[in-house]
Amino acid sequence: MTFRTPLLLIAAAAGPATAQINPAPPAALAPPAAPTSGTRAGDIVVNMHDIEIAAVAEQISRLTGRTLILDPQVRGTVNVTSATPLSSDGVWELFQSVLRVHGFAAVRTGRAWRIVPQAEAVREAPGSSTGQQVTSRLVRLRNVSPETAARVFRPLVAQFGSIEPLTNPNAIVVTDYADNIARIERLAAALDGGRGPSFEAISLRLASAKDVGAALKTLWGEGDTAPRIAIDERSNILLVRGDARAVAEARRMADRMDLPGGATPTTRVFRLRNADAESVTAVLSGLLGGQTQSNNPIAQTLSGGSRFGSSINTLGSIGAGATGTGATNTLATGSNGSTLANAAAALTGSGSGSSSSGSLGSMAQSLGSSQSATSTGFSTPDLAVQSAPELNAIVVRGTPAALAQIQPLIDQLDVRRPQVMIEAAIVEVTADTAEALGVQFGLGNGLPGVDGAVSSFSNIGTPLTTILTTLGTPIGTLASASGFSGAISSGDTFQLLVQALGSSTKANLLSTPSVTTLDNQAAEIVVGQNVPFRTGSYTSQTGGTIAPFTTIERKDVGLTLRIIPRVHEGDVVRLDVSQEVSSLVGAVTGAADLITNRRAIQTTVLADDGQTIVLGGLISDDRTNTKSQVPVLGDIPILGNAFKSRQLQQTRRTLFVFLRPSILRDATAVANASAAKYARVRSAEAQLDDRSSLLLDPPKARLSVELSGVY
């Protein structure tokens, strides 16, 4: 009687050996010992017939050194034969194949292996494993949709396995034996194209991206092989993603549809933060070559010129005619004589009519011209541009491509312009010195016979000579109004009169006007008086009354500074300067009207930021020597002084004009400059309490050693 052998494993010492089935009772059969360290690879032969899977697992555990845990559901008999010797790893792989045939799987848990049914192995599949183990893996797709891939590969997955599509990311999740998943990955790579998707941005010049994109989507539909299309309406661009052939076909079709008349015009309003809308519009017109178009009603409404232009222009015509002043100080009604003209004359502070050169008339004309100016605009074949001055905005209507082209230009023009603070210093030092000495005498009968001496001055009030003359004192009739006068007589036959006068006038004039303006913008500051000058006179007769009239013209007398700064690269400022200082002169004999001193400079200079530059000046030293004498006798040494009178006068004048520009690029610089000027005003206010005497404590020199201290 022959017994069934449960398991025969032979470890050959020298070479491969064949398995033999020796009859023996099952109870007496002991499982072979685990292979020793001397067992070589390829020396295990497996021959199993109708062996319980639990017994097989026990022997495999001893041969491979692995700890195996069998699930209670793992039952059955095994039949397997190896024709060639196997290593321990080969035996383990053979055991996994046996488990796979019987619906079981080995799942690693820590250092142990659990033998479980395949259905449970799916839920416990490790992230990475060998070909005989159950695992789950993410297979990414680039072109094929995950739903299509799942439908194609589902028949290839084992019955206990699963395959699920994912839309984000574009992939499928497969749970199966590792070798089967590897086969599915190879098939998915072949089905997915291998090259990956292509991306391209198709820019349309004439057609609308929205319309072309809709047409392409309708043409391709929503299939798996259709390219994906995104639309960027702002830049009028189509974004296409797909395989290279589909992307090339999309570009070809888009080029065919990019024809004139296809783009839908849109309207945008660009609000400017720093620049002037009309200036930017003028620059764009010159750059794009646009032609001026008629202003549309909307722009005319925004400009508002019709509401204020006529009234302000009427105000600007105040005093346009040569209205005159009569002896009764009333206004004559000329061509534009009206209540408005009377009000304007009252506002100017004049009791007489004046010409339009007054500051009020010029200001009104300037306001009228600025308010009545209509908004500017231009048009090109692709767009129309219109400025809205009161909103400081630019309205643009055109194709998306044209709008995308003009937007960066507007952004680059709408930048904060730097401001320039110009500080001027007008320094004038004048010294007048004069001395006069004269001796007069008379011989003969009937002379006054006056003796005495008088010192009289007319610069501090009524001179003493005037008082003496009023009182009838004889010396008052001989003494001069200013200076020393001495009289010596001998009866009424000899009279000697000596007169001497010395005068000195020193002037130290310092004016520091300052003005702040925008870069490349004209600025003007006037500090002075508006003085009337006679221009003519005439008379008019009404009935039997003759009324004299005098025409006048008002001019500014004082300090005037006009300047245009231009900031260049490197913080260099170009200055177009017109500076004038004028003043009234006292009454001059023979003058028909008022006389003014005038000092003016007109020049163009370059100066660095914060640098002081001299515009110009004058240094003069005038000397006048006047001598009156009796011929021959006046030339006699020493004695000749009794026969002559001398006067020596010297005038020295030093005048220079300095200028310092300071660039104010941001709000911080503007605030610092304002704070510095306000501190200067407070310092001047504090000096008002200085009650020191000018005669006892004369003021010292004002000019500092450093040039910057002048401002």
XYZ file of C-alpha atoms in Angstrom:
711
model
C 0.000 0.000 0.000
C 1.394 3.355 -1.008
C 0.845 6.539 1.160
C 0.384 10.074 -0.299
C 3.433 12.243 0.399
C 2.418 15.773 1.579
C 5.462 17.653 0.373
C 8.834 16.749 -0.952
C 11.562 19.395 -0.900
C 15.079 18.256 -1.591
C 18.086 20.467 -1.012
C 20.899 19.098 -3.151
C 24.387 19.630 -1.886
C 26.193 19.544 -5.165
C 23.885 20.189 -8.004
C 20.303 19.978 -9.118
C 18.463 16.810 -8.088
C 15.159 15.246 -8.972
C 12.434 14.750 -6.457
C 11.496 11.279 -5.449
C 8.240 10.232 -3.784
C 8.984 7.828 -0.947
C 6.040 5.979 0.619
C 5.679 6.948 4.252
C 2.786 7.570 6.585
C 1.816 11.204 6.929
C 2.229 11.230 10.641
C 5.810 10.036 10.414
C 6.692 12.671 7.791
C 8.610 15.580 9.338
C 8.936 18.787 7.419
C 12.432 19.429 6.213
C 14.585 21.840 8.116
C 15.025 25.383 6.927
C 17.883 25.834 4.530
C 21.167 26.551 6.135
C 23.529 29.288 5.232
C 25.374 26.852 3.022
C 22.384 26.334 0.739
C 23.152 27.844 -2.641
C 20.708 29.616 -4.970
C 18.954 27.242 -7.338
C 19.188 24.101 -5.184
C 15.473 23.699 -4.145
C 13.150 21.456 -6.080
C 9.417 21.673 -5.297
C 6.998 18.791 -5.921
C 3.544 19.022 -4.298
C 0.402 17.006 -4.881
C -2.902 17.583 -3.034
C -1.182 19.330 -0.122
C -3.120 21.599 2.241
C -2.295 25.231 1.614
C -1.624 25.734 5.322
C 1.100 23.074 5.234
C 2.594 24.630 2.128
C 2.653 28.049 3.831
C 4.449 26.560 6.834
C 7.206 25.105 4.658
C 7.512 28.281 2.563
C 7.915 30.307 5.766
C 10.834 28.126 6.846
C 12.488 28.174 3.411
C 12.210 31.960 2.816
C 12.516 33.184 6.388
C 9.239 35.147 6.174
C 6.548 35.261 8.835
C 3.213 34.239 7.301
C -0.200 34.777 8.921
C -3.091 32.849 7.339
C -6.591 34.208 7.311
C -9.183 31.652 8.533
C -10.778 31.778 5.085
C -7.596 30.505 3.402
C -8.242 26.808 2.687
C -7.617 24.336 -0.145
C -5.158 21.897 -1.628
C -2.195 22.681 -3.792
C -0.655 20.857 -6.767
C 2.579 22.272 -8.109
C 5.803 20.873 -9.534
C 9.031 22.675 -10.396
C 11.039 21.197 -13.229
C 14.211 23.111 -12.375
C 15.799 23.959 -9.031
C 14.717 27.309 -7.516
C 16.244 29.837 -5.151
C 14.448 31.008 -2.003
C 13.166 34.084 -3.858
C 11.971 31.833 -6.681
C 10.158 29.654 -4.190
C 8.431 32.773 -2.721
C 7.361 33.937 -6.192
C 6.073 30.450 -6.962
C 4.068 30.505 -3.734
C 2.534 33.886 -4.673
C 1.484 32.429 -8.037
C -0.153 29.492 -6.263
C -2.039 31.901 -3.992
C -3.130 33.952 -7.020
C -4.533 30.828 -8.737
C -6.560 29.932 -5.657
C -7.927 33.494 -5.164
C -5.641 34.516 -2.369
C -2.926 37.141 -2.053
C -0.003 37.952 0.231
C -0.173 41.410 1.828
C 2.746 42.733 3.808
C 2.005 44.217 7.221
C 5.129 45.463 8.925
C 7.582 42.512 9.002
C 4.880 39.859 8.536
C 2.876 38.748 5.515
C -0.846 38.141 5.726
C -2.430 35.543 3.445
C -5.948 36.860 2.732
C -8.592 36.541 0.015
C -8.070 38.805 -2.971
C -11.169 40.884 -2.151
C -9.617 41.929 1.142
C -6.201 42.415 -0.453
C -7.718 45.109 -2.670
C -8.588 47.206 0.364
C -5.153 46.732 1.893
C -3.042 47.056 -1.248
C 0.402 48.622 -0.610
C 1.734 51.584 -2.574
C 4.566 49.632 -4.276
C 5.058 45.895 -4.704
C 6.343 43.199 -6.972
C 4.431 41.689 -9.872
C 2.645 39.038 -7.788
C 1.286 41.441 -5.157
C -1.961 43.395 -5.199
C -1.439 47.130 -5.313
C -3.112 50.422 -6.273
C -1.505 52.877 -8.644
C -2.307 56.312 -10.157
C -1.888 56.342 -13.957
C -1.728 59.930 -15.278
C -3.148 60.834 -18.688
C -2.376 63.853 -20.842
C -4.644 63.669 -23.880
C -7.181 60.880 -23.354
C -10.028 61.582 -20.966
C -10.074 59.410 -17.817
C -13.591 58.150 -18.543
C -12.474 56.817 -21.920
C -9.384 55.142 -20.440
C -11.439 53.513 -17.666
C -13.903 52.137 -20.225
C -11.086 50.731 -22.376
C -9.037 49.118 -19.582
C -11.811 47.767 -17.336
C -11.954 44.375 -19.119
C -8.217 43.933 -18.476
C -8.538 44.291 -14.703
C -8.987 41.184 -12.525
C -12.437 40.416 -11.200
C -11.515 41.477 -7.693
C -9.693 44.630 -8.947
C -11.063 48.055 -9.770
C -10.406 51.049 -12.057
C -11.724 54.553 -11.327
C -11.441 57.736 -13.458
C -10.292 61.079 -11.976
C -10.854 64.481 -13.595
C -8.448 66.473 -11.429
C -5.790 65.399 -12.031
C -6.477 63.815 -15.393
C -5.751 60.172 -14.402
C -7.158 56.721 -13.522
C -6.648 54.719 -10.289
C -6.113 50.975 -10.887
C -6.115 48.268 -8.158
C -4.808 44.887 -9.354
C -1.716 42.736 -9.341
C 1.400 44.815 -9.945
C 2.327 43.063 -13.178
C -1.151 43.597 -14.597
C -1.047 47.290 -13.630
C 2.317 47.572 -15.398
C 0.707 46.183 -18.553
C -2.162 48.684 -18.257
C 0.361 51.532 -17.846
C 2.112 50.528 -21.060
C -1.165 50.404 -22.937
C -2.245 53.763 -21.472
C 1.014 55.385 -22.575
C 0.496 54.105 -26.123
C -3.139 55.222 -26.155
C -2.296 58.665 -24.711
C -0.042 59.603 -27.626
C 3.278 59.629 -25.832
C 4.271 63.207 -26.933
C 2.059 65.086 -24.497
C -0.138 68.120 -25.115
C 0.914 71.304 -26.887
C 0.029 74.817 -25.812
C -0.278 77.865 -28.013
C -1.632 81.395 -27.703
C -3.289 82.535 -30.938
C -3.471 86.335 -31.118
C -6.229 87.778 -33.305
C -5.799 91.218 -34.865
C -9.163 91.735 -36.519
C -11.627 89.052 -35.445
C -13.124 88.712 -31.973
C -11.565 85.983 -29.839
C -14.963 85.234 -28.293
C -16.584 84.577 -31.690
C -13.688 82.555 -33.097
C -13.424 80.484 -29.909
C -17.139 79.694 -29.979
C -16.884 78.611 -33.627
C -13.942 76.280 -32.906
C -15.700 74.732 -29.900
C -18.779 74.078 -31.998
C -16.682 72.533 -34.756
C -14.705 70.129 -32.526
C -17.368 69.497 -29.945
C -16.561 68.057 -26.507
C -14.873 64.809 -27.546
C -11.803 63.272 -25.972
C -9.573 64.127 -28.905
C -10.840 67.689 -29.220
C -8.414 70.412 -28.090
C -9.281 72.548 -25.123
C -9.871 76.224 -25.925
C -9.836 79.164 -23.510
C -10.695 82.752 -24.474
C -9.030 85.911 -23.157
C -11.287 88.745 -24.271
C -9.113 91.472 -22.707
C -6.137 90.722 -24.969
C -8.219 89.137 -27.780
C -6.234 85.874 -27.598
C -7.230 82.191 -27.923
C -5.417 79.694 -25.659
C -5.387 76.192 -27.236
C -4.224 72.975 -25.546
C -4.088 69.582 -27.238
C -1.959 67.406 -29.465
C 0.259 69.113 -32.000
C -1.946 68.334 -34.991
C -5.089 69.655 -33.322
C -3.305 72.838 -32.204
C -1.927 73.436 -35.708
C -5.362 72.906 -37.188
C -6.861 75.373 -34.671
C -4.291 78.023 -35.649
C -4.973 77.498 -39.358
C -8.701 77.888 -38.883
C -8.284 80.933 -36.628
C -6.093 82.611 -39.242
C -8.780 81.980 -41.857
C -11.404 83.644 -39.633
C -9.188 86.603 -38.583
C -10.571 88.954 -41.229
C -11.559 92.681 -41.108
C -14.951 93.386 -39.612
C -14.875 90.435 -37.295
C -13.843 92.206 -34.096
C -16.540 93.677 -31.890
C -15.616 97.227 -30.763
C -15.602 97.848 -27.047
C -15.450 101.057 -24.999
C -13.171 101.746 -22.055
C -12.662 104.757 -19.812
C -9.093 105.386 -18.631
C -9.071 107.616 -15.553
C -5.806 109.481 -15.150
C -4.264 110.047 -11.732
C -1.400 112.395 -12.597
C -1.377 113.438 -16.241
C -3.750 115.823 -17.996
C -6.347 114.153 -20.230
C -6.049 116.674 -23.060
C -2.242 116.516 -23.055
C -2.219 112.718 -23.177
C -4.793 112.772 -25.974
C -2.608 115.152 -27.973
C 0.415 112.867 -27.542
C -1.567 109.801 -28.622
C -2.909 111.687 -31.623
C 0.578 112.588 -32.764
C 1.879 109.078 -32.131
C -0.948 107.109 -33.776
C -1.405 109.582 -36.613
C -5.061 110.214 -35.860
C -7.150 112.917 -37.497
C -9.080 115.411 -35.406
C -12.742 114.573 -35.337
C -15.831 116.544 -34.465
C -16.525 116.587 -30.759
C -19.457 114.355 -29.880
C -22.334 115.581 -27.669
C -21.149 113.550 -24.692
C -17.724 115.165 -24.784
C -19.297 118.599 -25.142
C -21.434 117.926 -22.093
C -18.414 116.799 -20.107
C -16.357 119.816 -21.119
C -19.024 122.240 -19.901
C -17.527 125.068 -21.917
C -20.876 126.411 -23.116
C -22.060 127.085 -19.589
C -19.250 129.328 -18.405
C -17.354 130.446 -21.490
C -19.513 133.394 -22.531
C -19.857 134.942 -19.087
C -16.190 134.663 -18.228
C -15.147 135.994 -21.621
C -17.386 138.968 -20.963
C -15.574 139.468 -17.687
C -12.299 139.218 -19.570
C -13.328 142.132 -21.792
C -13.458 144.524 -18.835
C -11.741 147.765 -19.708
C -11.072 146.730 -23.275
C -11.767 150.252 -24.435
C -9.852 153.330 -23.388
C -12.394 154.605 -20.942
C -11.260 157.763 -19.180
C -11.685 159.568 -15.923
C -13.201 162.996 -15.765
C -12.596 165.733 -13.328
C -15.584 164.543 -11.312
C -14.017 161.062 -10.992
C -16.823 159.285 -12.870
C -16.722 156.566 -15.466
C -17.525 157.427 -19.038
C -19.592 154.922 -20.971
C -17.636 153.671 -23.932
C -18.268 150.889 -26.369
C -18.384 148.330 -23.586
C -19.466 150.624 -20.759
C -21.886 148.676 -18.607
C -22.709 147.748 -15.057
C -20.225 144.905 -15.338
C -17.496 147.329 -16.373
C -18.278 149.537 -13.389
C -18.037 146.538 -11.075
C -14.744 145.547 -12.613
C -13.332 149.028 -12.116
C -14.388 148.872 -8.492
C -12.731 145.492 -8.045
C -9.455 146.762 -9.417
C -9.424 149.434 -6.736
C -9.304 152.223 -9.278
C -11.529 155.233 -9.390
C -10.791 155.504 -13.057
C -11.242 153.310 -16.047
C -8.256 151.333 -17.228
C -7.224 149.280 -20.190
C -7.340 145.512 -20.323
C -3.762 145.183 -19.157
C -4.951 144.993 -15.538
C -4.453 141.765 -13.652
C -8.216 141.171 -13.255
C -8.865 141.430 -16.974
C -6.021 139.103 -17.859
C -7.104 136.616 -15.217
C -10.673 136.652 -16.437
C -9.574 136.193 -20.044
C -7.369 133.279 -18.982
C -10.240 131.653 -17.105
C -12.579 132.213 -19.990
C -10.234 130.673 -22.505
C -9.541 127.636 -20.328
C -13.176 126.990 -19.451
C -14.512 127.512 -22.945
C -12.009 125.093 -24.488
C -13.776 121.968 -25.730
C -12.431 118.490 -25.192
C -10.039 117.122 -27.784
C -10.183 113.845 -29.638
C -9.065 111.952 -32.724
C -9.881 108.782 -34.601
C -8.034 106.054 -36.532
C -9.414 103.105 -38.486
C -9.146 100.933 -35.358
C -10.242 103.249 -32.561
C -11.633 106.621 -31.505
C -10.193 108.609 -28.601
C -11.965 111.436 -26.773
C -10.799 113.302 -23.689
C -13.115 114.245 -20.808
C -11.367 117.247 -19.172
C -13.653 117.674 -16.172
C -13.278 113.995 -15.251
C -9.595 113.968 -16.266
C -10.269 110.780 -18.193
C -9.839 109.424 -21.714
C -12.667 107.527 -23.403
C -11.467 105.003 -25.999
C -13.628 102.883 -28.293
C -12.134 100.330 -30.642
C -11.235 96.724 -31.232
C -9.780 94.701 -28.356
C -6.415 94.571 -30.116
C -6.314 98.339 -30.512
C -7.301 98.828 -26.862
C -4.574 96.428 -25.760
C -2.062 98.429 -27.806
C -3.030 101.836 -26.440
C -3.383 100.860 -22.762
C 0.368 100.571 -21.978
C 0.961 103.909 -23.686
C -1.587 105.613 -21.438
C -0.129 103.924 -18.345
C 3.367 105.153 -19.194
C 2.155 108.704 -19.834
C 0.112 108.830 -16.626
C 3.042 109.293 -14.266
C 3.540 111.790 -11.477
C 5.337 114.826 -12.806
C 8.004 116.267 -10.543
C 7.557 119.740 -9.131
C 10.306 122.322 -8.938
C 10.653 124.905 -6.186
C 12.656 127.874 -7.445
C 14.216 130.149 -4.843
C 15.732 133.405 -6.036
C 17.939 135.812 -4.127
C 18.270 139.403 -5.362
C 21.083 141.087 -3.455
C 21.822 144.793 -3.941
C 24.247 146.832 -1.862
C 24.371 150.581 -2.593
C 26.432 153.353 -1.001
C 26.109 157.090 -1.904
C 28.587 159.535 -0.401
C 28.652 163.304 -1.077
C 30.474 166.282 0.418
C 30.167 169.977 -0.497
C 32.075 173.042 0.722
C 31.619 176.611 -0.469
C 32.787 180.112 0.566
C 31.013 183.298 -0.562
C 31.706 186.940 0.372
C 30.621 190.374 -0.636
C 32.090 193.940 -0.457
C 30.174 197.174 -0.746
C 27.359 199.143 0.788
C 23.945 197.744 1.604
C 25.033 194.212 2.598
C 22.864 192.363 5.184
C 25.453 192.558 7.893
C 24.367 189.278 9.501
C 26.520 187.374 11.971
C 25.848 183.819 13.234
C 25.975 180.117 12.454
C 23.223 177.556 11.792
C 23.278 173.753 11.505
C 20.101 172.569 9.806
C 18.950 169.214 8.356
C 15.847 168.428 6.350
C 15.772 164.614 6.623
C 14.118 164.386 10.072
C 11.434 167.030 9.856
C 11.144 170.800 9.376
C 14.641 172.288 8.996
C 15.781 174.992 11.388
C 16.286 177.500 8.578
C 12.575 177.337 7.766
C 11.690 178.072 11.398
C 14.149 180.988 11.593
C 12.836 182.427 8.361
C 9.297 182.180 9.640
C 10.320 184.020 12.840
C 12.065 186.733 10.792
C 15.580 185.997 12.062
C 18.152 187.447 9.601
C 20.414 184.364 9.671
C 17.507 182.243 8.432
C 17.546 184.009 5.101
C 21.210 183.155 4.481
C 21.475 179.570 5.856
C 20.887 176.529 3.603
C 18.184 173.973 4.378
C 20.740 171.180 5.040
C 24.232 171.385 6.403
C 26.253 174.040 8.215
C 25.998 177.743 7.413
C 28.139 180.472 9.040
C 27.976 184.256 8.391
C 30.510 186.978 9.388
C 29.990 190.678 8.589
C 31.617 194.035 9.150
C 28.877 196.584 9.180
C 27.064 196.716 5.917
C 30.179 196.758 3.739
C 31.494 193.218 4.195
C 29.648 189.908 4.381
C 31.201 186.349 4.446
C 29.102 183.162 4.129
C 30.528 179.624 4.569
C 28.398 176.553 3.739
C 29.343 172.869 4.252
C 27.371 169.654 3.792
C 28.253 165.976 4.013
C 25.749 163.179 3.248
C 25.990 159.399 3.210
C 23.354 156.919 2.098
C 23.789 153.149 2.421
C 21.294 150.589 1.181
C 21.375 146.831 1.678
C 18.512 145.294 -0.267
C 17.788 141.559 -0.127
C 14.773 139.947 -1.803
C 14.242 136.193 -1.836
C 11.129 135.335 -3.863
C 10.266 131.688 -4.366
C 7.700 129.868 -6.464
C 6.804 126.201 -6.974
C 5.502 124.824 -10.249
C 5.158 121.613 -12.194
C 7.862 120.397 -14.500
C 7.637 122.133 -17.881
C 4.932 124.493 -16.588
C 5.265 128.279 -16.558
C 5.044 130.073 -13.213
C 4.962 133.725 -12.224
C 5.127 135.611 -8.951
C 4.550 139.362 -8.688
C 5.102 141.302 -5.468
C 4.612 145.043 -5.808
C 2.125 147.743 -6.668
C -0.115 148.294 -9.648
C 0.759 151.892 -10.481
C -1.178 154.044 -12.979
C 0.860 155.816 -15.662
C -0.543 158.577 -17.847
C -0.851 157.682 -21.521
C -2.701 160.763 -22.795
C -5.355 163.370 -22.150
C -8.246 164.958 -23.990
C -11.295 167.062 -23.332
C -14.916 166.584 -24.220
C -17.625 169.192 -24.406
C -21.190 168.393 -23.517
C -23.430 171.369 -23.968
C -21.532 174.239 -22.456
C -19.416 172.118 -20.065
C -15.859 171.175 -20.909
C -14.596 168.083 -19.061
C -10.931 167.117 -19.179
C -10.036 163.428 -19.360
C -6.781 161.616 -18.719
C -6.104 158.103 -19.983
C -3.901 155.840 -17.914
C -2.273 152.464 -18.117
C -1.577 150.388 -15.041
C 1.703 148.560 -14.673
C 3.166 146.392 -11.960
C 6.008 148.030 -10.061
C 7.928 145.798 -7.709
C 9.368 142.317 -8.060
C 8.345 139.983 -10.880
C 9.689 136.487 -11.462
C 8.598 134.402 -14.441
C 10.139 130.986 -14.937
C 9.686 127.701 -16.811
C 11.598 124.710 -15.365
C 12.367 121.583 -17.361
C 13.709 118.564 -15.475
C 16.224 116.552 -17.509
C 17.784 113.161 -16.886
C 20.207 113.135 -13.989
C 18.297 115.737 -11.927
C 19.468 118.583 -14.142
C 16.991 121.459 -14.403
C 16.821 123.815 -17.372
C 15.418 127.204 -16.383
C 13.965 129.824 -18.693
C 14.041 132.875 -16.425
C 12.622 136.370 -16.757
C 13.263 138.392 -13.603
C 12.571 142.077 -13.024
C 12.862 144.438 -10.081
C 11.447 147.948 -10.428
C 10.841 150.787 -8.027
C 9.482 154.319 -8.088
C 11.867 157.266 -7.995
C 11.076 160.518 -6.254
C 10.068 163.615 -8.163
C 12.574 164.526 -10.844
C 12.742 167.996 -12.295
C 11.477 168.041 -15.859
C 9.779 164.634 -15.714
C 6.264 164.530 -17.196
C 5.157 161.536 -15.100
C 6.385 158.943 -12.650
C 9.894 157.549 -13.033
C 10.867 153.964 -12.161
C 14.138 152.161 -11.659
C 14.157 148.862 -13.517
C 16.529 145.899 -13.278
C 15.660 142.913 -15.476
C 17.294 139.646 -16.532
C 16.128 137.250 -19.234
C 18.220 134.137 -19.630
C 18.256 130.327 -19.908
C 20.497 128.309 -17.595
C 21.151 124.755 -16.441
C 21.436 123.898 -12.750
C 21.610 120.681 -10.760
C 19.043 119.831 -8.131
C 19.718 122.029 -5.084
C 22.569 123.920 -6.781
C 22.752 127.723 -6.575
C 23.605 129.481 -9.806
C 24.199 133.189 -10.450
C 22.073 134.644 -13.232
C 23.871 137.922 -13.564
C 24.668 141.154 -11.808
C 26.185 144.605 -11.909
C 29.061 146.273 -10.078
C 29.297 150.044 -10.565
C 31.384 152.801 -8.978
C 30.338 156.295 -10.117
C 32.214 159.410 -9.004
C 31.229 163.019 -9.703
C 33.421 166.058 -8.870
C 31.726 169.438 -9.292
C 33.742 172.683 -8.803
C 32.666 176.306 -9.203
C 35.236 179.106 -8.845
C 36.281 182.577 -9.832
C 38.691 182.339 -12.729
C 42.330 182.798 -11.858
C 41.579 183.675 -8.243
C 40.203 180.232 -7.508
C 43.482 178.657 -8.616
C 45.582 180.529 -6.062
C 46.892 178.059 -3.477
C 45.111 178.209 -0.101
C 43.750 181.701 -0.758
C 41.895 180.394 -3.770
C 39.485 178.435 -1.531
C 37.783 181.700 -0.709
C 36.858 182.103 -4.368
C 35.400 178.635 -5.170
C 32.853 176.003 -4.209
C 33.399 172.228 -4.463
C 31.132 169.180 -4.395
C 32.312 165.532 -4.565
C 29.832 162.657 -4.958
C 30.505 158.891 -5.138
C 27.943 156.123 -5.798
C 28.842 152.434 -5.488
C 26.368 149.716 -6.381
C 26.721 145.919 -6.281
C 23.828 143.855 -7.627
C 23.622 140.089 -8.198
C 20.750 137.656 -8.789
C 21.034 134.039 -7.624
C 18.737 131.104 -8.291
C 18.385 127.649 -6.730
C 16.004 124.973 -8.093
C 14.899 122.078 -5.878
C 13.116 119.067 -7.394
C 10.115 117.802 -5.397
C 9.371 114.314 -6.673
C 7.007 113.003 -4.018
C 4.648 114.106 -1.273
C 7.354 113.807 1.376
C 9.605 116.311 -0.382
C 6.692 118.729 -0.792
C 5.800 118.446 2.907
C 9.408 119.048 3.996
C 9.705 122.145 1.799
C 6.425 123.557 3.125
C 7.478 122.929 6.727
C 10.799 124.712 6.173
C 9.090 127.792 4.727
C 6.542 127.884 7.531
C 9.346 127.723 10.085
C 10.898 130.724 8.312
C 7.639 132.664 8.722
C 7.444 131.841 12.426
C 11.031 132.985 12.887
C 10.202 136.294 11.208
C 7.182 136.709 13.475
C 9.342 136.181 16.543
C 11.737 138.906 15.400
C 8.929 141.480 15.484
C 9.347 141.709 19.263
C 12.915 142.978 18.903
C 12.773 146.502 20.392
C 16.469 147.376 20.131
C 17.449 150.813 18.829
C 18.769 150.984 15.296
C 20.860 154.060 16.140
C 22.399 152.573 19.269
C 22.719 149.054 17.891
C 22.955 149.252 14.095
C 22.130 146.012 12.246
C 25.097 143.948 11.207
C 25.821 142.496 7.781
C 23.081 140.150 6.649
C 24.887 138.116 4.012
C 26.098 134.790 5.366
C 29.403 133.168 4.562
C 27.684 130.259 2.838
C 25.741 131.068 -0.286
C 22.881 128.766 0.731
C 22.242 130.931 3.788
C 20.903 133.743 1.587
C 17.568 131.974 1.027
